[in-house]
XYZ file of C-alpha atoms in Angstrom:
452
model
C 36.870 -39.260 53.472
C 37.027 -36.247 50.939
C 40.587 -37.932 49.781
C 38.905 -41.872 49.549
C 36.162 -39.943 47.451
C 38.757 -39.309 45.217
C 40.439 -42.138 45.077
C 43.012 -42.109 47.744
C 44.222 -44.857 49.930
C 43.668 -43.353 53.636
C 45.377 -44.732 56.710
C 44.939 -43.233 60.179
C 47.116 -43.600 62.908
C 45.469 -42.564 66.067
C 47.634 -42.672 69.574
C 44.607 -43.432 71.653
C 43.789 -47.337 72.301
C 40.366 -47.110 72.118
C 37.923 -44.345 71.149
C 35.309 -43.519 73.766
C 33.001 -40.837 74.225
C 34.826 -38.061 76.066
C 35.849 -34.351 75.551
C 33.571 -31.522 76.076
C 32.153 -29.338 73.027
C 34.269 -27.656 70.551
C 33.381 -24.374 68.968
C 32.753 -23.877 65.097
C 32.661 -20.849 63.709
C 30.699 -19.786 60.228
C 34.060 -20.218 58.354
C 34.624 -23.755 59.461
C 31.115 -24.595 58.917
C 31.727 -23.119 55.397
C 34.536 -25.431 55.177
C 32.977 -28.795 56.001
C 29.982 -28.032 53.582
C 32.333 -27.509 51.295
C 34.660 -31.070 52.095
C 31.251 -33.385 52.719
C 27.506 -31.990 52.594
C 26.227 -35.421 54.367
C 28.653 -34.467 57.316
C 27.957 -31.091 56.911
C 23.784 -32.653 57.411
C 24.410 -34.427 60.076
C 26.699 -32.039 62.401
C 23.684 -29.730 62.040
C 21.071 -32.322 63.611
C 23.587 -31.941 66.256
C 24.851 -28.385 66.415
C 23.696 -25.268 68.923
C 23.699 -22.391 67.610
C 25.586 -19.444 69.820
C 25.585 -16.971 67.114
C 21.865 -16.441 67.059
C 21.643 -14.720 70.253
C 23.607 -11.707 72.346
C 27.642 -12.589 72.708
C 30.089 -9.906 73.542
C 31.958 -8.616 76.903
C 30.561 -7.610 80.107
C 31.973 -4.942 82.797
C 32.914 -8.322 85.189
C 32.171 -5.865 88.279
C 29.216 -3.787 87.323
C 27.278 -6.803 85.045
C 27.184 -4.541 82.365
C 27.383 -4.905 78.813
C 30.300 -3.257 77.597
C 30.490 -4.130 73.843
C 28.273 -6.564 72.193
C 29.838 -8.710 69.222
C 27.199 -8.071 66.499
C 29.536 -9.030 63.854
C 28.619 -12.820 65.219
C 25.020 -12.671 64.524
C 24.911 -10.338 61.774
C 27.821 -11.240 59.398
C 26.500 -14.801 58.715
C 23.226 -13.706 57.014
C 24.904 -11.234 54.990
C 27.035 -13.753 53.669
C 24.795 -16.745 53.585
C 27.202 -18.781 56.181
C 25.675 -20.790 59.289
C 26.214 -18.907 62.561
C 28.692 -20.007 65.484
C 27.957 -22.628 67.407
C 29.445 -25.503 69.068
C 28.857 -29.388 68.929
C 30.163 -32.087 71.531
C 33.613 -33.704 70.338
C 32.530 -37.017 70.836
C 29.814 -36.523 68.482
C 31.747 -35.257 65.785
C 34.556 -38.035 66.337
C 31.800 -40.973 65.744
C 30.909 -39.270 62.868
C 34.243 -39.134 60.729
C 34.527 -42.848 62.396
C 31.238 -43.707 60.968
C 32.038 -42.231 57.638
C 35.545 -44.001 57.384
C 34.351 -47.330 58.404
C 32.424 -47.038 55.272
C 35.604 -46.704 52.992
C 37.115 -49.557 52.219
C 40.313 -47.569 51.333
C 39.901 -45.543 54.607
C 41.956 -47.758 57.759
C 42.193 -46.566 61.238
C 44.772 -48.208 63.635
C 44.380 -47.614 67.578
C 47.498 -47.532 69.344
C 49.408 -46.223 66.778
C 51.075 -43.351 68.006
C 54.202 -41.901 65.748
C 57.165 -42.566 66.800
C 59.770 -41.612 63.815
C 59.876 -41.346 60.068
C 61.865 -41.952 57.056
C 61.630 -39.915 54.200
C 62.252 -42.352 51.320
C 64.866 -41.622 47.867
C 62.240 -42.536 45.400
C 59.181 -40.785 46.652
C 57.069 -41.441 49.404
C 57.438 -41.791 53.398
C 57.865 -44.859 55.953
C 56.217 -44.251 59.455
C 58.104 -46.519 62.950
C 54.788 -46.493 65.588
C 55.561 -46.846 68.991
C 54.481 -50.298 69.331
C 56.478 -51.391 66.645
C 54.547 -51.212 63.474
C 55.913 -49.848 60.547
C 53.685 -48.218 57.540
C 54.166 -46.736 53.728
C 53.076 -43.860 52.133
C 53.095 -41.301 49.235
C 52.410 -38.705 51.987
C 52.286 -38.074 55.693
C 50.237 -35.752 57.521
C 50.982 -34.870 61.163
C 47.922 -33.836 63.046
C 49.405 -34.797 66.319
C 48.334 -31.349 68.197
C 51.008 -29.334 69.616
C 53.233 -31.759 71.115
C 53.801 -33.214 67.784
C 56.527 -35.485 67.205
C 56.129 -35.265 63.392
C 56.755 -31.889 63.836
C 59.664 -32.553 66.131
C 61.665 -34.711 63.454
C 60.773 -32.718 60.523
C 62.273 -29.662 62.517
C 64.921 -31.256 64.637
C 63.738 -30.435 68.095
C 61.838 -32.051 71.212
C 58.398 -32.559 70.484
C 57.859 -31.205 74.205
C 60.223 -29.143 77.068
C 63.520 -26.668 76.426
C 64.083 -26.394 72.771
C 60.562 -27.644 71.218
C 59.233 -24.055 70.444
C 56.371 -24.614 72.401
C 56.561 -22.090 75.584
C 54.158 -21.423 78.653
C 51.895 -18.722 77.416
C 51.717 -17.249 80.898
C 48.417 -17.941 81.135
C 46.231 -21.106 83.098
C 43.015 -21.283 82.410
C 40.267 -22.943 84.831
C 37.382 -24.966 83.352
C 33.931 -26.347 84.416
C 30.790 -27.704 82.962
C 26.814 -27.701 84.237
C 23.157 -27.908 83.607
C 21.375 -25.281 84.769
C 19.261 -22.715 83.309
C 20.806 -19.273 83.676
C 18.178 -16.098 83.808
C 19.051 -15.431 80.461
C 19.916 -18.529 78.716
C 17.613 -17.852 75.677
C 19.228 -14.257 75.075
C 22.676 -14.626 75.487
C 25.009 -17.097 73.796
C 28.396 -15.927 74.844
C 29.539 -13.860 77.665
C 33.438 -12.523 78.535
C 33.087 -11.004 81.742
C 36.367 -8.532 81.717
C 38.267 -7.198 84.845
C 42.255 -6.215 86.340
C 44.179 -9.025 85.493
C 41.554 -11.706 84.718
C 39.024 -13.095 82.663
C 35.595 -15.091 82.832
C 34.040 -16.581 80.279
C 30.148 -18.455 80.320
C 28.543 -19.867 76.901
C 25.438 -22.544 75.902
C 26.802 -25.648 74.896
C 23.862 -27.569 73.865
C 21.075 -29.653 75.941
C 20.788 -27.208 78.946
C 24.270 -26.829 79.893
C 26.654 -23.847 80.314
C 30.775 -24.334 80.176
C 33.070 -21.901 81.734
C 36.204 -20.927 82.280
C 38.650 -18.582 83.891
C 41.486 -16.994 82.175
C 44.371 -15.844 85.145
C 47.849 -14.595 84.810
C 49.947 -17.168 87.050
C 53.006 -19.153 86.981
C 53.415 -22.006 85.172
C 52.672 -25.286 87.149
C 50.475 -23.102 89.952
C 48.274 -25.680 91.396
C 48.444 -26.222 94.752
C 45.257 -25.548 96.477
C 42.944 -27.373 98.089
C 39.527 -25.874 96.180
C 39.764 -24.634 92.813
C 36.121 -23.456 92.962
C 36.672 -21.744 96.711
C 39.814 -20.523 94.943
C 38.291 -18.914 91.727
C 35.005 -17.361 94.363
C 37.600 -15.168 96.227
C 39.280 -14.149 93.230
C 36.229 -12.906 91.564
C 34.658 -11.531 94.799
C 32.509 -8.539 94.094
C 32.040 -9.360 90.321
C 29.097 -10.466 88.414
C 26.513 -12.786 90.404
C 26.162 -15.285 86.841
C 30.178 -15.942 87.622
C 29.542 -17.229 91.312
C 26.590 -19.333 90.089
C 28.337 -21.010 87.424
C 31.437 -22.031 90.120
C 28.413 -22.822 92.692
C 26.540 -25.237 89.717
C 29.823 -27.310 89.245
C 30.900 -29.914 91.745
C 34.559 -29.598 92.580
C 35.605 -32.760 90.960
C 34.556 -31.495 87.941
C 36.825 -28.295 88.014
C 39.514 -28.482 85.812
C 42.840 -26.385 85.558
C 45.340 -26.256 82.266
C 48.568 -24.258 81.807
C 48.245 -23.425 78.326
C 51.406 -23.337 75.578
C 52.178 -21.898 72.285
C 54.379 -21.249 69.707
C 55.092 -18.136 67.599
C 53.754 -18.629 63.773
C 56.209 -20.857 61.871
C 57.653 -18.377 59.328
C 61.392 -19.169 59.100
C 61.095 -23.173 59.328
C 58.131 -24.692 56.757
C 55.488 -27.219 57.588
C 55.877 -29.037 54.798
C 59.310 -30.883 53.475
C 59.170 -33.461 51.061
C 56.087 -35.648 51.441
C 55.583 -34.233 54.829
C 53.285 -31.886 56.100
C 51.504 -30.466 59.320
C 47.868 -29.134 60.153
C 46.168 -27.776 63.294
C 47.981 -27.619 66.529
C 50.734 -29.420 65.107
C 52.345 -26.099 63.350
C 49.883 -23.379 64.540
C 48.244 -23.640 67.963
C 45.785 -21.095 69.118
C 44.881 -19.528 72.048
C 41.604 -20.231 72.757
C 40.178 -16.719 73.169
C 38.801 -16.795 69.408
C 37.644 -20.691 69.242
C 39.618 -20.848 65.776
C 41.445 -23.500 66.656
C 39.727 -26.190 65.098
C 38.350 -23.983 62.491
C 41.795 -22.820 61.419
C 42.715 -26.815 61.700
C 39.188 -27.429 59.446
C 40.226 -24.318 56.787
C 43.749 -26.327 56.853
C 41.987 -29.964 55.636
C 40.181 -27.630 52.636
C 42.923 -26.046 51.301
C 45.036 -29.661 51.882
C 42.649 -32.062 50.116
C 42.099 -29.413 47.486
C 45.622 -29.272 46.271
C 46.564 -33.086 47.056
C 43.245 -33.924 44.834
C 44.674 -31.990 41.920
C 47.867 -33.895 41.991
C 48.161 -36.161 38.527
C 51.761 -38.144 39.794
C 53.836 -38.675 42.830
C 56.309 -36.277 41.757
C 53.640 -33.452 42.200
C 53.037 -33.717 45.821
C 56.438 -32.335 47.412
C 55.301 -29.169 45.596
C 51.534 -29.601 46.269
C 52.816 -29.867 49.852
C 54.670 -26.897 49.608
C 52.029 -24.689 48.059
C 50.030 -25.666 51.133
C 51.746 -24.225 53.261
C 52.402 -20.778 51.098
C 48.647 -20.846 51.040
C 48.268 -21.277 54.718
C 50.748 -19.572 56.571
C 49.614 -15.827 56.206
C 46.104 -16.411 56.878
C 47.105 -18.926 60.167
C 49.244 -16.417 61.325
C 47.367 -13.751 61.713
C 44.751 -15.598 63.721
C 47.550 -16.692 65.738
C 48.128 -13.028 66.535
C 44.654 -11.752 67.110
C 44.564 -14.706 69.385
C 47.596 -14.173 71.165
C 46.632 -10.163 71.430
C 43.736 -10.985 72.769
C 44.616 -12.577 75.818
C 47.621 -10.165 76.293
C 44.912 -7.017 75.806
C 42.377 -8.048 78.063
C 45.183 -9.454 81.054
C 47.100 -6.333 80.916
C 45.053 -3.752 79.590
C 41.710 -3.535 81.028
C 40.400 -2.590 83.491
C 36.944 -1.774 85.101
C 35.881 1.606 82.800
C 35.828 5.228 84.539
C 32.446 6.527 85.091
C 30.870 9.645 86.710
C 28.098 8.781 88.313
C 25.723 11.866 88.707
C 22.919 9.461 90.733
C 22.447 10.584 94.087
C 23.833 14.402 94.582
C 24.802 17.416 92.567
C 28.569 16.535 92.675
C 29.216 13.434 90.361
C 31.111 10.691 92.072
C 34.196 9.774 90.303
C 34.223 5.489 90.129
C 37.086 3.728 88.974
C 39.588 6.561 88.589
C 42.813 5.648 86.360
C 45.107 5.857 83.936
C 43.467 1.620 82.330
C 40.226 2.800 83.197
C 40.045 5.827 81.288
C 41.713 4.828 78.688
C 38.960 1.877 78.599
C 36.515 4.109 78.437
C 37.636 6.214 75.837
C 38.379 2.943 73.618
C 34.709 1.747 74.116
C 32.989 3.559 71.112
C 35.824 1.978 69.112
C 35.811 -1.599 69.551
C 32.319 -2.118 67.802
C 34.133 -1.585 64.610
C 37.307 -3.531 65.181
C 34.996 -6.288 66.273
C 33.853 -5.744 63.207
C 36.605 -6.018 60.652
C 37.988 -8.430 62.874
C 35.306 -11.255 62.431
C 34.773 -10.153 58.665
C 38.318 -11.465 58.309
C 37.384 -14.189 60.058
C 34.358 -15.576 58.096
C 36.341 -14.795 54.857
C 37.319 -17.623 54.241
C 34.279 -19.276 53.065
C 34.460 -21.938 50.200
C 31.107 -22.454 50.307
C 27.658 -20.890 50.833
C 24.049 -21.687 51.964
C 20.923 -21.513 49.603
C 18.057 -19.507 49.713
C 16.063 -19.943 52.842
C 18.536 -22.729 54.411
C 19.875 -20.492 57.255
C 16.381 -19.683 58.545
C 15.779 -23.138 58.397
C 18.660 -24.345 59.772
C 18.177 -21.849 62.968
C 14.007 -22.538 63.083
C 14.815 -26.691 63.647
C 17.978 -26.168 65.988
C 16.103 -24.149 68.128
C 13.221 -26.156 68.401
C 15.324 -29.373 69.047
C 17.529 -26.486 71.560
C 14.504 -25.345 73.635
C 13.019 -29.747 73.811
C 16.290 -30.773 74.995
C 17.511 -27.848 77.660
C 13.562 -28.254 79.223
C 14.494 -32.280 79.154
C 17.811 -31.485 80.940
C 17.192 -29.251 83.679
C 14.078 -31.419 84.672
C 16.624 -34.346 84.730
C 18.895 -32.434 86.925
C 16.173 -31.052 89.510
C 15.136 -34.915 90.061
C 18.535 -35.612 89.977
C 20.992 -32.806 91.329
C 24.368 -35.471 91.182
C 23.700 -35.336 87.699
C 23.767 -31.763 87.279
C 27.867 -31.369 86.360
C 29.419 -33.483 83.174
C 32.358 -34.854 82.806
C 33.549 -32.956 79.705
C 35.105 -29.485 79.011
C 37.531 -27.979 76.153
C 40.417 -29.215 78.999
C 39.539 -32.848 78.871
C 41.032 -35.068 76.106
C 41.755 -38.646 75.889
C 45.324 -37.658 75.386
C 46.144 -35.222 77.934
């Protein structure tokens, strides 16, 4: 839309036949928010009348076993109103999909055509690009842009690999990650947004996402294609035995059928072979996928479209783009790849490096007794005081990037209507799901995409 606004002819290829509502929420964080204020303030309007806010309330990591706070991540609620940016929060895919929908359909130079998946591309001697679809079509360009997520087969031509398998890049992170979705109201739903509940060798992680509902998921070290079982939620209860109660009534809250399990895949940041070649380029997934321990994936894919329709929009002739292009991905690829890092260490610290903390408990006798003795849990415990601050710097690089700001007073009134609207439609939902308890699980998480 920001490119038709300037004058641009837009044409969308989409894979998918049909768009339909499906797909769970997707986090935004205050530097994508910053970002689509920035590209569009009516979108920016109307993703608000449909946002939740996580940021305004408690997030950080528990002790998994004791139900403890360990470190709180007050960056999250106190960064944004120091630099005038809306908080974290996350909105449901499908609702942010009929919105760009809505506002192409309303450009006459924007086209979207289902079914269209890429199939190949030509690269042609006086400027500009041909597209082959899969079902046969062909189209013409000055510019293509592959956003076709991680199995990309832009990507795969423009680097002369598999889009997919032996060769593509793209390798099993060593990490699967379990997923569910429920409404229910948790004992502390209006004090905590988002909760990592740490432990040996595993993650949990709970979080509001809007309308009385809490999505989880479980972050385990196994194999690649481990998936033979016959309950995933029996399954995930023995493997968490003895840790918090709020994990075992999240798996108890979602019906079987609506536990979902995804090996996840990645590829180191793209340093030696560009993006961008020609009248080619790549955003999101397509060149840097992310982990999803940070939810920057589709902010870093967001921060991409800025910089992107910035530079294109300043092009005066054809022969600029290939450079325009280029400069992209100059701009991009520092920034993109340190995110992919922090991402990547992330799940790497928490899998292999934690552990439940060493205490002395001096309750109960003169003699302290000695819990959790080791050489992860001490060192855990010694790192504790620290990670405030790196939690720190670490989200003040993230919310950086922020092209635009928020006037006097908006925040507060941004936060004072979404949690008015928040607190009408969680009562409205768990009321629904006492009268009717089939309804209580939805059909949506961060694992389930038209496309997988």
């Amino acid at each position: 839309k920001t490119l038709a606004d300037q004058g641009a002819v837009v044409t969308v290829l989409e894979r998918t036949e049909l768009f339909r509502r499906f797909g769970g929420p997707i986090q935004l964080a205050s530097n994508a928010l910053s970002c689509v204020r920035a590209l569009d303030r009516s979108l920016f309007d109307r993703l608000m009348d449909k946002f939740t806010f996580t940021g305004v309330r408690t997030s950080g990591i528990k002790d998994g076993v004791r139900d403890e706070w360990y470190c709180k991540f007050d960056a999250i609620t106190t960064l944004p109103k120091e630099l005038r940016l809306p908080y974290t929060g996350v909105i449901n895919r499908p609702d942010l999909q009929e919105m760009l929908l809505a506002d192409l359909e309303a450009y006459p130079g924007a086209t979207v055509h289902n079914g269209c998946a890429v199939q190949s591309f030509v690269q042609l001697p006086g400027g500009g690009v041909r597209v082959s679809t899969e079902d046969g079509r062909d189209f013409e360009g000055d510019v293509l842009i592959g956003a076709d997520g991680i199995w990309s087969n832009v990507r795969a031509q423009l680097w002369s690999q598999p889009a997919k398998g032996a060769g593509s890049g793209c390798t099993y992170s060593g990490y699967t990650v379990f997923a569910g979705e429920s409404t229910y109201e948790t004992a502390d739903y209006w004090e905590a947004g988002y909760k990592v509940y740490v432990g040996p060798k595993k993650y949990f992680v709970t979080s509001d996402v809007g309308s009385g509902r809490i999505q989880w998921y479980a972050f385990l070290a196994l194999p690649a294609g481990t998936k033979s079982r016959e309950s995933n939620r029996q399954y995930l209860s023995s493997l968490f035995e003895g840790w918090s109660g709020d994990i075992h009534e999240a798996l108890q809250m979602t019906p079987e059928e609506a536990i979902e399990q995804r090996d996840l895949y990645d590829r180191p940041p793209s340093v030696i072979r560009p993006w961008s070649e020609g009248c080619v380029s790549l955003i999101g997934d397509a060149c840097h996928p992310m982990m999803p321990n940070l939810g920057q994936g589709g902010c870093q894919a967001l921060e991409d479209v800025f910089v992107l329709t910035r530079l294109l929009g300043t092009a005066s002739s054809r022969e600029q783009l290939p450079a325009r292009l280029k400069q992209y991905y100059y701009e991009r690829l520092p920034r993109t790849a340190t995110v992919q890092g922090l991402s990547r260490i992330a799940s790497d610290f928490i899998i292999n490096f934690f552990d439940t903390p060493f205490r002395l408990n001096f309750s109960g006798g003169a003699l302290p007794k000695v819990e959790h003795f080791g050489l992860i849990s001490m060192l855990v415990a010694l790192w504790q005081p620290l990670l405030p601050f790196f939690f720190q710097a670490q989200f003040s690089y993230l919310y950086s990037f922020a092209p635009s700001t928020l006037e006097e007073g908006e925040l507060e009134l941004l936060v004072a209507t979404e949690r008015a609207r928040a607190r009408e439609q969680a009562t409205n939902a768990w009321r629904q799901a006492k009268e009717n308890p089939k309804a209580v699980a939805s059909a949506g998480s961060f694992l389930n995409k038209a496309d997988a």
